[in-house]
XYZ file of C-alpha atoms in Angstrom:
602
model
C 5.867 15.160 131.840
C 2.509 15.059 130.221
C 0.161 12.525 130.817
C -3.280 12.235 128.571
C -6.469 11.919 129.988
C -8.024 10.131 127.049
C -9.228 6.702 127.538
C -8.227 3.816 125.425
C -10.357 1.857 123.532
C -9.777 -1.601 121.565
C -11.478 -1.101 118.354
C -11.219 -2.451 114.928
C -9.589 0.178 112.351
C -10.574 0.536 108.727
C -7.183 1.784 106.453
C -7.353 4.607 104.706
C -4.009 4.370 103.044
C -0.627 2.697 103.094
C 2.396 3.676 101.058
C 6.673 3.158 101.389
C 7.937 6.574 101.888
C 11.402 4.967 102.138
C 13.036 1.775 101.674
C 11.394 -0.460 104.657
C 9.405 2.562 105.637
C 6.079 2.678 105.190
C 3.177 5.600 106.127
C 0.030 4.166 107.393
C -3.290 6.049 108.234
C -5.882 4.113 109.471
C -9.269 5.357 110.602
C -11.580 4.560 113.836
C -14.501 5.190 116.088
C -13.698 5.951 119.663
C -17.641 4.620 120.298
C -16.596 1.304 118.958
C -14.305 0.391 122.093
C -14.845 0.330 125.860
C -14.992 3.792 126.465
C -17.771 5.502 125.030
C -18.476 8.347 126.440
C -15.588 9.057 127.958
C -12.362 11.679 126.938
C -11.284 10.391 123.905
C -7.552 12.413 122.492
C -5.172 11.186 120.446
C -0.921 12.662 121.006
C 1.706 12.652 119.409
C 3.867 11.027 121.601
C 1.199 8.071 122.313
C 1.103 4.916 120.691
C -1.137 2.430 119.853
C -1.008 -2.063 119.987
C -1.594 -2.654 116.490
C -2.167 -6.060 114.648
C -3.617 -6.537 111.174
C -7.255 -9.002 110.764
C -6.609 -11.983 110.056
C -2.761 -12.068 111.222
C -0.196 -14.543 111.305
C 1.229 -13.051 114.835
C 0.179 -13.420 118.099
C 1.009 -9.941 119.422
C -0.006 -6.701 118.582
C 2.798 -4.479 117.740
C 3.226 -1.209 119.591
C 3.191 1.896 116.706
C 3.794 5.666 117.808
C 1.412 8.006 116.527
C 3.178 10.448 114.366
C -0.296 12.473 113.215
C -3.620 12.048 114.667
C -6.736 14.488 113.948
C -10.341 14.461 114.412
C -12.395 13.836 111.539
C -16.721 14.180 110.825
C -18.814 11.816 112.710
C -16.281 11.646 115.716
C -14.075 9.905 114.319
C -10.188 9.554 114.240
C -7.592 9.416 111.491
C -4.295 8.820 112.887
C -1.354 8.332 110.822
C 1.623 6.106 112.064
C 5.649 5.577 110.100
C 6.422 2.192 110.619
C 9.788 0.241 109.842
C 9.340 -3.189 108.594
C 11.159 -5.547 110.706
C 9.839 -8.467 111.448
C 6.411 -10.599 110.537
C 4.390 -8.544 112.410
C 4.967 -4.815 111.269
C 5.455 -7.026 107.521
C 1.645 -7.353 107.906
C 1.020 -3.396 109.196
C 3.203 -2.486 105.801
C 1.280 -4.630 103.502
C -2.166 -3.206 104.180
C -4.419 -1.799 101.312
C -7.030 0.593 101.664
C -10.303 -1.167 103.195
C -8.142 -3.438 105.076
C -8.919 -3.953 108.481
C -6.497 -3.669 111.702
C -7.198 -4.471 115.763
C -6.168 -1.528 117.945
C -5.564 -0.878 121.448
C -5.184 3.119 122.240
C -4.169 5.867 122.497
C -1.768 4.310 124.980
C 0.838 6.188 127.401
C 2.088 9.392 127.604
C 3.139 12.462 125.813
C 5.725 14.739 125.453
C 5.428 17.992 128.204
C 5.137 21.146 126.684
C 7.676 23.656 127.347
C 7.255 26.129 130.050
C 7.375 28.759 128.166
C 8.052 30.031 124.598
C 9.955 33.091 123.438
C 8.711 34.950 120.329
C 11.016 34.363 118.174
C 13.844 32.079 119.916
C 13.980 28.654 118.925
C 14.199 27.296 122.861
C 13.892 23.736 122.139
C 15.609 21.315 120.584
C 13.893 18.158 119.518
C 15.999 15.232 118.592
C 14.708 11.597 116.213
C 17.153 9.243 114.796
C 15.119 6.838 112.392
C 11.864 5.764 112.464
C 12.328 7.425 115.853
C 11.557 10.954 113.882
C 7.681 9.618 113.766
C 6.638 10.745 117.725
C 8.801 13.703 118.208
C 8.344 14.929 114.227
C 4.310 14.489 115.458
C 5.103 16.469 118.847
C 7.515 19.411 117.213
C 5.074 20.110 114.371
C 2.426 21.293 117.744
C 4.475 23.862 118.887
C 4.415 27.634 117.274
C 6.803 27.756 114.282
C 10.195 28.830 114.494
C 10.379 27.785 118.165
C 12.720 24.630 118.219
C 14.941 23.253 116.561
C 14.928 19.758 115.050
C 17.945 17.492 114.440
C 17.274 13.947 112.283
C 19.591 11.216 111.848
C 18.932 8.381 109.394
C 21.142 5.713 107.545
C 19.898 6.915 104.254
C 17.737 9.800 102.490
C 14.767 11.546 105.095
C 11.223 10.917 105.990
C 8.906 12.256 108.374
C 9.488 16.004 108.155
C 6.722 17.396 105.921
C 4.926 18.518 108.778
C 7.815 21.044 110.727
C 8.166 24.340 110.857
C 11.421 24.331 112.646
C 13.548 27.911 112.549
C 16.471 25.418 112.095
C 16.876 21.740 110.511
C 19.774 19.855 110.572
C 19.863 16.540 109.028
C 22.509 13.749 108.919
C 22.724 10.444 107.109
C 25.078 7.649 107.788
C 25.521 7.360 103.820
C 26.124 11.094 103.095
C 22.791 11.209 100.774
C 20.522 14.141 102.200
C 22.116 16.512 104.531
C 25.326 16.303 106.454
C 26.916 12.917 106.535
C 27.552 11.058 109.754
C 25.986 10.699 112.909
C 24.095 13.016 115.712
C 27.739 14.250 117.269
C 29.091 15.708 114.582
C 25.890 18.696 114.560
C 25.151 18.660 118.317
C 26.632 17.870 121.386
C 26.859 19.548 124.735
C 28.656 22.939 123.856
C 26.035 23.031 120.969
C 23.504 23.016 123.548
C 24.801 25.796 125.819
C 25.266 27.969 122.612
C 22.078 27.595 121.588
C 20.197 28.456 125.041
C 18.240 25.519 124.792
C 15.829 24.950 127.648
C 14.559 21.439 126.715
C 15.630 18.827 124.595
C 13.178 16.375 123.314
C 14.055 13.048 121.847
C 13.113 9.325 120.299
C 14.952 6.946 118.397
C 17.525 3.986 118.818
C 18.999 3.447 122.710
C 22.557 4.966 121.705
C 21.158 8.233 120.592
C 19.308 8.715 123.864
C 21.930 7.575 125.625
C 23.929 9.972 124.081
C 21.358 12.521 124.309
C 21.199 12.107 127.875
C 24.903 12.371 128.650
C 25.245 15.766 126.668
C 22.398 17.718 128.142
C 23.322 16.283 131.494
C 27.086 18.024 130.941
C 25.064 21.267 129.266
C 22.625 21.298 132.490
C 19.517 21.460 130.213
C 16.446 18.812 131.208
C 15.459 16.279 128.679
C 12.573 14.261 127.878
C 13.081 10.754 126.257
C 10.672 8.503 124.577
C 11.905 4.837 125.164
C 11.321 1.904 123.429
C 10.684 -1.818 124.581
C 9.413 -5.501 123.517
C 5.442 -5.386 124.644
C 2.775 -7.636 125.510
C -0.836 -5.899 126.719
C 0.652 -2.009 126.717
C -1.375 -1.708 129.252
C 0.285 -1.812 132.435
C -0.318 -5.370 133.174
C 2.164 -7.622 131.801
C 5.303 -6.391 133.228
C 7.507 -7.099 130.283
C 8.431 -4.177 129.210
C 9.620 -2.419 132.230
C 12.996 -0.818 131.991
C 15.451 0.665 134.647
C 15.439 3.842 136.253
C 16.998 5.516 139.374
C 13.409 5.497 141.146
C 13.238 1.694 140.373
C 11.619 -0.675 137.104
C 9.233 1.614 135.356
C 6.463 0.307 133.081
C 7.039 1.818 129.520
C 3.856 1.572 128.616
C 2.059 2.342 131.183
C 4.554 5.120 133.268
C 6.179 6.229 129.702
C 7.333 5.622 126.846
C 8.247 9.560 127.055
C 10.868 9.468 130.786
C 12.623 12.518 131.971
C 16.337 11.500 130.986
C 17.714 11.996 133.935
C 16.376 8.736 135.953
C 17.098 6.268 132.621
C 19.601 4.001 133.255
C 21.009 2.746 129.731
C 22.754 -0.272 130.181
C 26.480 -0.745 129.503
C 26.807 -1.658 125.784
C 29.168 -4.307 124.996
C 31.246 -4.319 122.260
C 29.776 -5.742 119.361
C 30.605 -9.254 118.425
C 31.880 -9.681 114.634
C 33.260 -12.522 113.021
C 34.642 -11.910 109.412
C 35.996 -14.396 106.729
C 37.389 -17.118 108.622
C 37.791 -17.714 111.953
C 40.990 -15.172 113.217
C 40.730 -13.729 109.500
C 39.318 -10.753 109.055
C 39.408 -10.381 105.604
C 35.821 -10.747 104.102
C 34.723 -13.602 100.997
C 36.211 -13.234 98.170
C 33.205 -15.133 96.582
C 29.939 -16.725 97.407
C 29.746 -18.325 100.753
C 30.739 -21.971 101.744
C 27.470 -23.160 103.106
C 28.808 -26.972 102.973
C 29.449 -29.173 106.126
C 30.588 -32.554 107.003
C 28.649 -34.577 109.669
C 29.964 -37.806 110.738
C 32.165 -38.119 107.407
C 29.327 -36.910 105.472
C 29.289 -34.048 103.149
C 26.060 -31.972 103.039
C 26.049 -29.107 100.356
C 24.357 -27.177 102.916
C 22.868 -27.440 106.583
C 19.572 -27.736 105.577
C 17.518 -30.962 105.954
C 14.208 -32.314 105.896
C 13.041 -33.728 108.644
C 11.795 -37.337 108.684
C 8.074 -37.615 108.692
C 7.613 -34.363 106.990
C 8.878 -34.366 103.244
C 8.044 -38.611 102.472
C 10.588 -40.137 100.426
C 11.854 -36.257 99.088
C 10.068 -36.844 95.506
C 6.459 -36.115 96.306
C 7.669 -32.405 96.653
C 9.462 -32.290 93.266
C 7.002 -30.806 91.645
C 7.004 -27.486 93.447
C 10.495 -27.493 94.652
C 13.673 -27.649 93.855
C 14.795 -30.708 95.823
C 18.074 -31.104 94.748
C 18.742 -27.650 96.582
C 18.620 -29.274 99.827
C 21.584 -30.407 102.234
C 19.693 -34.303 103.504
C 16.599 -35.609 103.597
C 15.381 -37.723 105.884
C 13.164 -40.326 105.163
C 9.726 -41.471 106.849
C 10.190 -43.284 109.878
C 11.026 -46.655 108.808
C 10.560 -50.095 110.890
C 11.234 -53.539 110.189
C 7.479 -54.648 109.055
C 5.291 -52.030 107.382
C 2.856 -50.601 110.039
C -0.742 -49.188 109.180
C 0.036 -46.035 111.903
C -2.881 -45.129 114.325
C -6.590 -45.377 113.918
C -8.940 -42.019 114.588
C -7.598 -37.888 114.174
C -4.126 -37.844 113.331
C -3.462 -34.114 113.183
C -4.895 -31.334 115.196
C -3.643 -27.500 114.150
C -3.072 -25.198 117.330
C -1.536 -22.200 117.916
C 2.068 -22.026 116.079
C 2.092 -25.481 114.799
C 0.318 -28.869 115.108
C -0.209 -31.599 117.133
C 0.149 -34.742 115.022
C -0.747 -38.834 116.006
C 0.676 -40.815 112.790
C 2.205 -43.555 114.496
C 5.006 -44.200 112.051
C 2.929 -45.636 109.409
C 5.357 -46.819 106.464
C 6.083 -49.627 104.125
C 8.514 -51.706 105.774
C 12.023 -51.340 105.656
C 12.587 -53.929 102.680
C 9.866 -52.316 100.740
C 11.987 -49.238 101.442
C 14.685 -51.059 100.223
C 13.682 -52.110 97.244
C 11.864 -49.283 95.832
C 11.801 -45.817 98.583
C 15.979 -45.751 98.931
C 16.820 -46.048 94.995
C 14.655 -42.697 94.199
C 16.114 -41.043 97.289
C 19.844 -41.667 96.517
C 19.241 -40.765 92.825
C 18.409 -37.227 94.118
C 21.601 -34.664 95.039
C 20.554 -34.677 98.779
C 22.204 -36.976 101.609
C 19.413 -39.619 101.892
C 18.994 -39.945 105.745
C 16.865 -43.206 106.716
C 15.248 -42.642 110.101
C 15.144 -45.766 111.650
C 12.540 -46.769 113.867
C 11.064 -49.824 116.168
C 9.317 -51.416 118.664
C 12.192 -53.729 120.106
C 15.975 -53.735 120.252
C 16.013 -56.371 118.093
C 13.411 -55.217 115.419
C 15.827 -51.884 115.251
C 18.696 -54.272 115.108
C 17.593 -56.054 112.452
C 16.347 -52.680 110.233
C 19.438 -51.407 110.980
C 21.228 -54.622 109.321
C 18.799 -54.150 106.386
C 19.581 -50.584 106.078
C 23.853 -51.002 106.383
C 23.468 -54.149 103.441
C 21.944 -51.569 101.337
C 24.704 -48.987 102.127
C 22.174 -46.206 102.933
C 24.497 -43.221 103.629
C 23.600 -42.163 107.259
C 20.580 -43.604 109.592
C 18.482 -41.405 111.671
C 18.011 -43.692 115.087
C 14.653 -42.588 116.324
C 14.228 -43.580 120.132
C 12.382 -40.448 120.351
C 8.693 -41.099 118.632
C 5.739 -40.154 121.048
C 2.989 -41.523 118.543
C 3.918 -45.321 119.189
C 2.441 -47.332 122.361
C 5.531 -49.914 121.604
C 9.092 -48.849 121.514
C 10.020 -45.416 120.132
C 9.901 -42.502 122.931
C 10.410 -45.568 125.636
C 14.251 -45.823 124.609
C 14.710 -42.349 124.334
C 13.930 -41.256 128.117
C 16.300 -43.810 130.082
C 19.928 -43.825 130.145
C 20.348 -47.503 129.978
C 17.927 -47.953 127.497
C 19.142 -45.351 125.050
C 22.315 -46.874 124.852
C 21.417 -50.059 124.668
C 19.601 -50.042 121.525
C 22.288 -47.461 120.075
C 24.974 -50.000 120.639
C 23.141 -52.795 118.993
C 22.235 -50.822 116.253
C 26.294 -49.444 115.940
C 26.697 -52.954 116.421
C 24.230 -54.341 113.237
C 25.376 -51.156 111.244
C 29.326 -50.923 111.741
C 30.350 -49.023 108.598
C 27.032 -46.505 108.824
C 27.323 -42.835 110.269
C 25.045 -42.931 113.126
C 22.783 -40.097 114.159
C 20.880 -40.338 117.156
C 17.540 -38.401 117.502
C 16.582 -37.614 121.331
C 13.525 -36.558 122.662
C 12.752 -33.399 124.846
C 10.563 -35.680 127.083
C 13.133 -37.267 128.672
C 13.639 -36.226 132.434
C 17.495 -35.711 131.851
C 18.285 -34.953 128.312
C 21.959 -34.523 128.509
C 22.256 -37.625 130.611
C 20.640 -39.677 127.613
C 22.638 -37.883 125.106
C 25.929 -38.872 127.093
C 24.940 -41.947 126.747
C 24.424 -42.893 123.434
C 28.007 -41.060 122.234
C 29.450 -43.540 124.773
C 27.373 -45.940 122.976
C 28.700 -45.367 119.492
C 26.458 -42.197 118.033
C 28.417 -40.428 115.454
C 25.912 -37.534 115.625
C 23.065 -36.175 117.337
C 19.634 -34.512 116.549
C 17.201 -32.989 118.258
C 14.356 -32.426 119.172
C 11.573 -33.927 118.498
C 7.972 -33.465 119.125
C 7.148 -32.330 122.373
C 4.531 -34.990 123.983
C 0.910 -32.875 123.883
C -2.533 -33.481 124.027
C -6.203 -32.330 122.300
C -9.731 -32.614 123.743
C -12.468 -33.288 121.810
C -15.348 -30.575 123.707
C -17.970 -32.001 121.750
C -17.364 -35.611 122.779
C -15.977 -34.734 126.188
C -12.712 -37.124 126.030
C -9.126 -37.210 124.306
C -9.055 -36.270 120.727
C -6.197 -39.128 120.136
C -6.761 -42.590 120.249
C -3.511 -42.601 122.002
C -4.487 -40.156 123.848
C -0.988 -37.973 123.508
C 0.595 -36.803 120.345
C 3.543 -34.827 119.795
C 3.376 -30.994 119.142
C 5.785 -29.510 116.351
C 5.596 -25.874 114.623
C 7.037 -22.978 115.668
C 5.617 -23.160 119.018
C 8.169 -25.631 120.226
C 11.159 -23.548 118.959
C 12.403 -21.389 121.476
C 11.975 -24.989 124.006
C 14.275 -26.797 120.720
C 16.431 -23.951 120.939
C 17.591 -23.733 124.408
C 17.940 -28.043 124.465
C 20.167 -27.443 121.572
C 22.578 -24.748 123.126
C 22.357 -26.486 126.198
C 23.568 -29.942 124.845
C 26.156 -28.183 122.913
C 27.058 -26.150 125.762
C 27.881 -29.136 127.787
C 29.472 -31.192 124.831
C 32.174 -28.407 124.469
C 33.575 -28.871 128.152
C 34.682 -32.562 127.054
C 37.949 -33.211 125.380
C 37.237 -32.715 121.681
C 38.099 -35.816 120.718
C 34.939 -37.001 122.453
C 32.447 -34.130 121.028
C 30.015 -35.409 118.206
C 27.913 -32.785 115.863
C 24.483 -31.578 117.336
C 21.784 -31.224 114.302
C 19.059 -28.908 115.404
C 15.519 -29.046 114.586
C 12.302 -27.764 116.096
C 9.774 -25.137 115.153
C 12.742 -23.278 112.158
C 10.559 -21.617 109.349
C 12.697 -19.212 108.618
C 16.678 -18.486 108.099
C 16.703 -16.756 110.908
C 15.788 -19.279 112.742
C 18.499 -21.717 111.112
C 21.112 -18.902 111.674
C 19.738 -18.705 115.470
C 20.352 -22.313 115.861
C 23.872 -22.616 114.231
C 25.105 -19.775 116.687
C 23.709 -21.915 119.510
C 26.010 -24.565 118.053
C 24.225 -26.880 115.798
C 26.147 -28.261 112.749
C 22.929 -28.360 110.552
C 18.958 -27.820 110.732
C 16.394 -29.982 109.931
C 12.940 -28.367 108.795
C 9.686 -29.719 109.013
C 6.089 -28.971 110.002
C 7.097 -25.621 108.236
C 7.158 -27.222 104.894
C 3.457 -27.431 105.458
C 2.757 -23.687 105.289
C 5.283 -23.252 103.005
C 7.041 -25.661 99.919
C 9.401 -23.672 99.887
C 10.629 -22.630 103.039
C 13.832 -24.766 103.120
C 15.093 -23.077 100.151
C 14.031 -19.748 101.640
C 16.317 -20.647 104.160
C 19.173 -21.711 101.825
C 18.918 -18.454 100.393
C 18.451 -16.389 103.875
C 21.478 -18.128 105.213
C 23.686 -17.435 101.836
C 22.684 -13.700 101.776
C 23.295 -12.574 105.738
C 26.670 -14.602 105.126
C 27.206 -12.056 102.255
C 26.407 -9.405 104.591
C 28.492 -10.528 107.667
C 31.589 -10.955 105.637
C 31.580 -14.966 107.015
C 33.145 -17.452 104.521
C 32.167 -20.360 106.618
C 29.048 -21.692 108.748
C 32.167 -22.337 111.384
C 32.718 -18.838 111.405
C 29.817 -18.054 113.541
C 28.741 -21.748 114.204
C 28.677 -21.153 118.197
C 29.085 -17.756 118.272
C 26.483 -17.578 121.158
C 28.032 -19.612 123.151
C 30.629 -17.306 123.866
């Protein structure tokens, strides 16, 4: 195993070019100076084989994205042009595969190690096989194309048509395509497996590409007794060596892949047993797929929602200030602005903050009053196709009591009890983080509101969440939603003291999702162990911007989603996730949100 001398450097890159040589595949050259990092003056020599922590300027993601180099040369003035095929996944490489020339790009590298060369090479033999399935062609495509022509061999799999293999000069090229479209179709076994290998003579294999194939590629040249060399693949942090989270198993213990690979002789990987995969088609214990567009509808509490998407309270007003740039009527529910009995002016000073992956915001329920509501918020929100949801706030059980009598007289749908606000010195979060409390004002209110679905909204800051949440179902909560804001704080550095008047405020954005997430799954986790008589829906909410973030949640087990401080960024976003949700239910065969509504809870 080869590993470079060349020193890294963190530099920023100017692009020279960017265009889709495939569907989702995109080939990206972007050019630097080594004397603009850290290491000037020291070995600088890009490999194929290395990689590099990429992330566009300005970008929307935190972390860079490690990118194997698939061409790299030298270019006048010292500096380097290194080309890289990347596969747009996710936000991140979305941002790497929308660059223009002149754009700019942060990189870390060259970074790890390379490919060994063989130990020797016969005129004339082709006495090594190199091996890429997918965007997994880029590293060892880079590598092969080093080595004297005609002396390997060079076997690409893809789902559809080729990229990646201008460069070879292989004496033989086998291609196969999951679709039949270039080459032979099906997978890597059907062209090479161990008995291939023995024919052949190989003396090395090389390979990159998804964990079956090198799984696979390891078994065979283990039964054909011919060494391989592996480039692996894993999440990333710093790709330096310092983070630990990308380590993956060996036989001589965790191994940094970074840092120690990404290129691992195969025979100390340890691939990890795959389970089966989990699919769910048509309805559930029907495996037939829809016979026409998906059912995205769902009932909560005896309510019908056309779909599980809802705004959540505080973020879309009364649903008709956003009419003008979206299609309201789209949307499953609404929720209204918090509501209490008198109108309340909300808190003096900085009300919202922006930090990283969402915002920290200090309203303090400012509203009309609930018979101002009444009388003039509740007849435009009923008059639009969503479920008008009023979230009910207050500052005493007997201020909620008395909104909530308000609210049943004027047959609002479904009420959103908030005992969860952190922006309130009075009443909100205090109900929300005490058993006795939470179901004290949720029996009142059940009380003052008999004939009104009744959805509870808890608060992560509460010491024992599931505790509270038992309660108020005992209490008379038809429904559940969670969570909301996480209780945070600002500093003002110029001032020197809190940037609230308050002093806390409660964080919302994406940052808080992953925390919403596992609260969710939990709560649902422990609902489903009582008898089901006693269960009540879970509606999720926290930090979703995007349908797969909806999807995430309603395979944790949440009937719906509410959507908020995402609206910000985006208008549109809860439509985007309409549509998201619609078209991966197309493309799981599902019918239903029920058939995959806990899926991941097993």
């Amino acid at each position: 195993m080869s590993c470079s001398s060349a020193e890294p450097v963190f530099a920023s890159a100017r692009t020279i070019s960017s265009r889709e040589i495939q569907p989702s595949v995109y080939e990206v050259r972007l050019e630097y100076h080594p004397a603009g990092g850290l290491a000037d003056g020291r070995p600088h020599q890009v490999e194929p084989g290395q990689f590099f922590m990429l992330r566009r300027e300005p970008s929307q993601v935190l972390l860079s994205r490690p990118i194997s180099v698939y061409w790299a040369e030298q270019v006048a003035g010292g500096a380097w042009q290194v080309t890289f095929l990347i596969l747009l996944k996710g936000q991140g490489t979305a941002e790497l595969c929308s660059l223009s020339a002149g754009d700019r790009v942060s990189l870390i590298g060259p970074l790890g190690n390379t490919f060994p060369k063989p130990d020797r090479m016969e005129d004339g033999a082709a006495a090594v096989c190199v091996v890429g399935g997918g965007i997994g062609v880029a590293p060892v495509a880079g590598f092969a194309a080093t080595l004297p022509p005609q002396s390997y061999d060079f076997y690409a799999g893809f789902k559809s048509g080729s990229y990646g293999l201008d460069r070879l000069q292989a004496a033989n090229l086998v291609v196969t395509t999951d679709d039949g479209s270039c080459g032979t179709k099906g997978m890597l076994p059907q062209v090479l497996d161990a008995a291939v290998l023995r024919k052949a003579g190989y003396q090395v294999v090389y390979g990159c590409g998804p964990e079956p194939l090198l799984a696979y590629l390891q078994k065979i040249c283990g039964e054909a007794g011919v060494p391989c060399f592996l480039s692996m693949e894993s999440a990333m942090a710093c790709g330096m060596g310092a983070c630990l989270g990308c380590t993956i198993a060996t036989r001589e213990g965790n191994k940094r892949c970074c840092a120690d690979g990404p290129v691992f002789p195969g025979e100390i990987l340890v691939f990890p047993e795959r389970k089966p995969t989990r699919i769910v088609t048509g309805t559930k214990g029907n495996a037939q797929p829809p016979s026409g567009a998906p059912d995205l509808s769902v009932t909560i509490a005896g309510v019908r929602f056309a779909n599980p998407v809802i705004a959540a309270s505080g973020t879309f007003g009364y649903g008709s200030e956003y009419q003008p740039i979206l299609e309201v009527n789209r949307l499953g529910g609404i929720c209204s602005k918090g509501l209490t009995l008198e109108g309340r002016p909300g808190n003096g000073g900085v009300r919202l903050k922006e930090t990283a992956g969402g915002i920290i915001n200090s309203i303090g329920l400012e509203n009309p009053g609930i018979p101002h509501f009444v009388a003039h918020q509740l007849p435009q929100m009923v008059a639009l196709a969503p479920v008008t949801i009023a979230n009910l706030s207050g500052s005493t059980i007997e201020s909620y009591v008395e909104g909530a009598r308000l609210l049943a007289q004027a047959a609002v749908p479904m009420i959103e009890l908030n005992i969860s606000c952190p922006n309130v010195k009075a009443g909100g979060m205090a109900f929300g983080l005490e058993c006795s409390a939470a179901a004290a004002v949720t029996a009142a209110v059940r009380e003052a509101a008999p004939g009104i679905p009744l959805m509870v909204k808890l608060s992560p800051n509460a010491p024992d969440l599931i505790a509270v949440a038992d309660s108020v179902r005992k209490a008379g909560a038809d429904a559940l939603s969670l969570i909301n804001t996480v209780q945070a704080m600002a500093i003002d550095i110029h001032g020197g003291r809190p940037l609230f008047d308050n002093v806390r405020a409660g964080l919302s954005g994406p940052a808080v999702k992953p925390i919403a997430l596992r609260m969710v799954y939990d709560l649902v986790q422990h609902l489903n162990k009582l008898p089901e008589s006693e269960r009540i829906p879970v509606v999720g909410l926290g930090g979703i911007s995007c349908w797969q973030d909806a999807v995430e949640f309603i395979m944790a087990g949440a009937a719906a989603v509410q959507v908020g401080t995402a609206t910000f960024a985006n208008p549109r976003c809860m439509t985007e996730i309409i549509d998201g949700v619609a078209q991966f239910m197309r493309e799981k065969g599902y019918s239903r949100l029920d058939d995959f509504r806990g899926l991941a809870q097993g």
